[in-house]
JSON list of C-alpha atoms in Angstrom, two decimals:
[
{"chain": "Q", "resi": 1, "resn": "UNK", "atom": "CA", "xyz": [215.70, -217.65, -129.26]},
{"chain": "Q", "resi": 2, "resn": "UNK", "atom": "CA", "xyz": [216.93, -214.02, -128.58]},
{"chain": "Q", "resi": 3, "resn": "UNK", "atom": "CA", "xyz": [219.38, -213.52, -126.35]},
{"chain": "Q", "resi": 4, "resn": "UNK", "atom": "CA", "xyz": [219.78, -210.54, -123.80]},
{"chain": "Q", "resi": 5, "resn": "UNK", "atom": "CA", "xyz": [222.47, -209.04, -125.65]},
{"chain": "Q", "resi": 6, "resn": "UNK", "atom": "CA", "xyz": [219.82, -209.01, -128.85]},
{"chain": "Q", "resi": 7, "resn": "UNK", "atom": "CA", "xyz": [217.40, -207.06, -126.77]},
{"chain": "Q", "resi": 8, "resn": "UNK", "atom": "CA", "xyz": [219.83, -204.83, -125.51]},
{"chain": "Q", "resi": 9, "resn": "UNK", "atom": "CA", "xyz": [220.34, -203.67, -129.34]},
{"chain": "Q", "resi": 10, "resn": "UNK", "atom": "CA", "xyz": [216.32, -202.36, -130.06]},
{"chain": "Q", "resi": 11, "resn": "UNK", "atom": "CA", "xyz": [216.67, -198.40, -129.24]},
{"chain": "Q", "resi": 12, "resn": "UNK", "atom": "CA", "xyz": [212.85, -198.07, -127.34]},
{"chain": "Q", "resi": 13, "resn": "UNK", "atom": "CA", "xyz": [212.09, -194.65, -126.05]},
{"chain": "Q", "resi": 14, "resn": "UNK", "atom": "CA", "xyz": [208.94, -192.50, -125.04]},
{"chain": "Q", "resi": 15, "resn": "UNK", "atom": "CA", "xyz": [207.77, -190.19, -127.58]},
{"chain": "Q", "resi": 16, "resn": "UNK", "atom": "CA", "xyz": [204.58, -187.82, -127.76]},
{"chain": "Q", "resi": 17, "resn": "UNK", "atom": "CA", "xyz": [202.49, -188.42, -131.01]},
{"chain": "Q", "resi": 18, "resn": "UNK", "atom": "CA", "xyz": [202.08, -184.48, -132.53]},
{"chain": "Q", "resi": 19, "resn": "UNK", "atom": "CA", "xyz": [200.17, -185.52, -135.37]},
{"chain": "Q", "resi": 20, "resn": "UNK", "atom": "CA", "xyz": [198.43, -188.07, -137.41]},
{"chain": "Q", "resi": 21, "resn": "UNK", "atom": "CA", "xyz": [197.12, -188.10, -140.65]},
{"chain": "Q", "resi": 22, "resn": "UNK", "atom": "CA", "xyz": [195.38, -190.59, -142.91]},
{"chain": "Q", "resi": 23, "resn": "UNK", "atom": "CA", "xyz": [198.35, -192.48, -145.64]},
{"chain": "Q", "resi": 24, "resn": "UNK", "atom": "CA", "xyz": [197.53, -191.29, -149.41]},
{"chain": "Q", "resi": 25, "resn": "UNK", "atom": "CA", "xyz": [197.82, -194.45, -150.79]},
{"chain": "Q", "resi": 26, "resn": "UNK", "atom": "CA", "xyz": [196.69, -197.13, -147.95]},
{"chain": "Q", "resi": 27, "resn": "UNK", "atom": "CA", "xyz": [193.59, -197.07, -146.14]},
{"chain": "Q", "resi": 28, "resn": "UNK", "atom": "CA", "xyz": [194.65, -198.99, -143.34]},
{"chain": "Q", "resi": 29, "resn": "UNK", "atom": "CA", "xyz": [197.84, -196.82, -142.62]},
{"chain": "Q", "resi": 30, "resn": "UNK", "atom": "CA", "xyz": [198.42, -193.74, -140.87]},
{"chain": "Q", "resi": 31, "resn": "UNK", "atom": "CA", "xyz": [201.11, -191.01, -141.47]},
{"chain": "Q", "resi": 32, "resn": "UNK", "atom": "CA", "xyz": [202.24, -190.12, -137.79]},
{"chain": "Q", "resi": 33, "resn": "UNK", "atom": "CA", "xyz": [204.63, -187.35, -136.63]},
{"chain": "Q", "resi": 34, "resn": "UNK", "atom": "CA", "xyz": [206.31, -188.16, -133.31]},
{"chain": "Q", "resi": 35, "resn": "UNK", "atom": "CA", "xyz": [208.59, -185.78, -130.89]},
{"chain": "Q", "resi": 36, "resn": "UNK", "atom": "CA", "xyz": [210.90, -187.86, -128.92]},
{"chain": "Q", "resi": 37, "resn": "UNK", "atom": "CA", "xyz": [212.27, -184.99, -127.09]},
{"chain": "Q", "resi": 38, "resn": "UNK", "atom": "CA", "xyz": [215.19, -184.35, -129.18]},
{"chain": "Q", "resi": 39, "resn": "UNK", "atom": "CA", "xyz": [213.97, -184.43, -132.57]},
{"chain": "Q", "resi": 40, "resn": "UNK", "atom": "CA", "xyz": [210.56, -185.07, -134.65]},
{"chain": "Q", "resi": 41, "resn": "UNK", "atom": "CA", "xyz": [210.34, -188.49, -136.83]},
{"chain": "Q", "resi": 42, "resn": "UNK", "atom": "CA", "xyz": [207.76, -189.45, -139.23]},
{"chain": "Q", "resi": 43, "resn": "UNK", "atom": "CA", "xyz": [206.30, -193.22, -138.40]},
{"chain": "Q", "resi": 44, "resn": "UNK", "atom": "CA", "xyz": [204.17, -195.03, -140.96]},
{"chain": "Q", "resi": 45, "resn": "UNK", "atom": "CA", "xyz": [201.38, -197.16, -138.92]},
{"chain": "Q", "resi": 46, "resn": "UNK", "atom": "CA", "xyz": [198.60, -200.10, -139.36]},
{"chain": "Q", "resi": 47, "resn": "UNK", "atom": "CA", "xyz": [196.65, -198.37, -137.00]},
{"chain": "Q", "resi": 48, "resn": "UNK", "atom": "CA", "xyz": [194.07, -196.48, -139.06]},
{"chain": "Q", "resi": 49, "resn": "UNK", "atom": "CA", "xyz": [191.42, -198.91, -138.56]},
{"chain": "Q", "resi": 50, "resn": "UNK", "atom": "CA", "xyz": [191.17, -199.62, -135.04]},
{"chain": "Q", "resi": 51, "resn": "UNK", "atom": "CA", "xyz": [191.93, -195.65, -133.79]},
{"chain": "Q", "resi": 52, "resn": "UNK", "atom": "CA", "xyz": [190.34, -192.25, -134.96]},
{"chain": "Q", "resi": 53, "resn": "UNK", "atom": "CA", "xyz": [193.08, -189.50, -135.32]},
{"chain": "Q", "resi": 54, "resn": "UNK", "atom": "CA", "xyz": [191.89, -187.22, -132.33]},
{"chain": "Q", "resi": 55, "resn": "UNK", "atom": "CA", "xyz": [192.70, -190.39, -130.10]},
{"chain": "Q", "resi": 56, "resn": "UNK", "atom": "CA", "xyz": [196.12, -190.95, -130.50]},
{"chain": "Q", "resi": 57, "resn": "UNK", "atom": "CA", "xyz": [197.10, -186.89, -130.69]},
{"chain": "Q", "resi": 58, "resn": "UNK", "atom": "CA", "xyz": [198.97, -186.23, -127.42]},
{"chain": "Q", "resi": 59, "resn": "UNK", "atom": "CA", "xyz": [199.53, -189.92, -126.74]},
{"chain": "Q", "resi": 60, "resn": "UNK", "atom": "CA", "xyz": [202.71, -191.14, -125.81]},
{"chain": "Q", "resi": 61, "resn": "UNK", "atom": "CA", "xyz": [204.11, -193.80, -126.86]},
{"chain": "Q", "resi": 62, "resn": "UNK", "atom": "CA", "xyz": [206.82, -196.34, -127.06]},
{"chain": "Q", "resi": 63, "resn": "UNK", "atom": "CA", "xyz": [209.09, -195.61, -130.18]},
{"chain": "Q", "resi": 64, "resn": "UNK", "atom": "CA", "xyz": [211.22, -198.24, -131.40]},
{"chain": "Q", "resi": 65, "resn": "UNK", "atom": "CA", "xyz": [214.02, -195.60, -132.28]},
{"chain": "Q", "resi": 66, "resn": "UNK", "atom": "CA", "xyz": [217.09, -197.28, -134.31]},
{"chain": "Q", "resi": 67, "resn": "UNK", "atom": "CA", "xyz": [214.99, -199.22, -137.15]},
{"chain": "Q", "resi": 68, "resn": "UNK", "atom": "CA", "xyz": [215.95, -198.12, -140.52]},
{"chain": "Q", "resi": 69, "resn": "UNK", "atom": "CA", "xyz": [214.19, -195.74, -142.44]},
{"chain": "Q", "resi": 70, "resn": "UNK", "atom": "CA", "xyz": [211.76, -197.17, -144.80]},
{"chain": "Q", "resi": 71, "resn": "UNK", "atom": "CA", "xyz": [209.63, -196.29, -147.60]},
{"chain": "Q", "resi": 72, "resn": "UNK", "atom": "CA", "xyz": [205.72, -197.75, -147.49]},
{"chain": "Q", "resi": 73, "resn": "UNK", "atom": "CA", "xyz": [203.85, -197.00, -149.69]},
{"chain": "Q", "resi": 74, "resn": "UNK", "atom": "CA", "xyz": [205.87, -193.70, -151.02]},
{"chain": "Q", "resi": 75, "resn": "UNK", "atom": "CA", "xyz": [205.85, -192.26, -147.38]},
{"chain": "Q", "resi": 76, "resn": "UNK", "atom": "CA", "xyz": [208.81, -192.98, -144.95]},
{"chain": "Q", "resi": 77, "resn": "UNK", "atom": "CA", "xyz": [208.98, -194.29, -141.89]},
{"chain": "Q", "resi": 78, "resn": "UNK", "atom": "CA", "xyz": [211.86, -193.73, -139.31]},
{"chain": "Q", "resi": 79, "resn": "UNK", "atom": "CA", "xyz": [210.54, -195.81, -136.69]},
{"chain": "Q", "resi": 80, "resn": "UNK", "atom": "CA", "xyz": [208.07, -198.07, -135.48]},
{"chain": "Q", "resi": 81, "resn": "UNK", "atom": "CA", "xyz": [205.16, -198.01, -132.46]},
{"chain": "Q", "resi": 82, "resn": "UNK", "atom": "CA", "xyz": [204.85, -200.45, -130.32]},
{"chain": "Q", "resi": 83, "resn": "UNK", "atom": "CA", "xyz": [201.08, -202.25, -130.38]},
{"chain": "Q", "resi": 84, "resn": "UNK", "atom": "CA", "xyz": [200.01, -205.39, -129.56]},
{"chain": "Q", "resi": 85, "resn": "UNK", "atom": "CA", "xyz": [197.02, -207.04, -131.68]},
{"chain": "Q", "resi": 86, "resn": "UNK", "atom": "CA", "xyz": [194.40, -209.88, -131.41]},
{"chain": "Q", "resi": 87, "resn": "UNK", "atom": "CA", "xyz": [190.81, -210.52, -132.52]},
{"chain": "Q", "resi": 88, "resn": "UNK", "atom": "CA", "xyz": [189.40, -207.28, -131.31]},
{"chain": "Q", "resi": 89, "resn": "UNK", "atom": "CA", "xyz": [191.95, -205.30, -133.17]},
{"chain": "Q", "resi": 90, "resn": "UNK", "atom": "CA", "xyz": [195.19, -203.36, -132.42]},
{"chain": "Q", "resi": 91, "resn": "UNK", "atom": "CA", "xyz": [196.22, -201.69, -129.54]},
{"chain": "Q", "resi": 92, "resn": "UNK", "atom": "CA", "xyz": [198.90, -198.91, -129.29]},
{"chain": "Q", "resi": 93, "resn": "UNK", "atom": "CA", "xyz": [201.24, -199.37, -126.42]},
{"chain": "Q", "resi": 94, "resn": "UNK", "atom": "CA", "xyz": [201.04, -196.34, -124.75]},
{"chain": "Q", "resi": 95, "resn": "UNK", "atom": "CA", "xyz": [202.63, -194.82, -120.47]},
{"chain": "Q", "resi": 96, "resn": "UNK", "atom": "CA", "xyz": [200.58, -194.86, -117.71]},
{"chain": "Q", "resi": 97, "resn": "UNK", "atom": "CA", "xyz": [201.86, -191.72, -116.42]},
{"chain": "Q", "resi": 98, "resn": "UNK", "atom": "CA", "xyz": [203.48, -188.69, -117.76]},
{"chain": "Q", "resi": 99, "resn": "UNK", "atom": "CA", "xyz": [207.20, -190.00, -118.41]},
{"chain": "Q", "resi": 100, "resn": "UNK", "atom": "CA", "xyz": [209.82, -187.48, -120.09]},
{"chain": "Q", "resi": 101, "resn": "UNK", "atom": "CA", "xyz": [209.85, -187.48, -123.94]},
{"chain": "Q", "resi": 102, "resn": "UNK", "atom": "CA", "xyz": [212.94, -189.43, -125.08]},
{"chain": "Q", "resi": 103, "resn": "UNK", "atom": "CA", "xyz": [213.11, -191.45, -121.71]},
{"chain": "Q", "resi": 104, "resn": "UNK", "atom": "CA", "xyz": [214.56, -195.23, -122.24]},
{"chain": "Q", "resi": 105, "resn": "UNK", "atom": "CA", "xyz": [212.31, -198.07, -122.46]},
{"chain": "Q", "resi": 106, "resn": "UNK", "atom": "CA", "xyz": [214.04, -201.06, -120.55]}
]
């Protein structure tokens, strides 16, 4: 079981998705650019099939910020979105109202 103090360690903040486009060398994975108000990261993401592109441009998100980088499938990722998935597919986490890029996610 986590403890508090574990949770307390994941870095979550808002971020704006600025662009998406399909992985080279997955079909099911997208190459995202994210802006989290101080900086722009590249996120790999399972998301291809259950989002066209032009739906997740200007959506923003919940970035889980302090992961470390890593390489899938020859593209890196420095970061991860949240998304929650069951039969019908996957769902992006995503505000329901305009919150400041780079705001914390408690």
């Amino acid at each position: 079981m986590a403890t508090i103090e574990d949770f307390r360690k994941i870095e979550l903040v808002v971020a704006q998705i600025k662009e998406v486009k399909e992985h080279p060398n997955a079909d099911r994975l997208y190459v995202i650019k994210v802006d989290t108000g101080k900086e722009e990261r590249q996120v790999v993401a399972g998301i291809r099939l259950s989002y066209p592109k032009e739906n997740l441009i200007g959506r923003r998100v919940v970035l889980v910020s302090n992961l470390e980088p890593a390489t899938i499938r020859g593209e890196q990722s420095q970061g991860m979105l949240l998304a929650a998935s069951d039969e019908n597919g996957i769902s992006v986490l995503s505000l329901d109202r305009e919150v400041a890029l780079g705001s914390i996610v408690k």
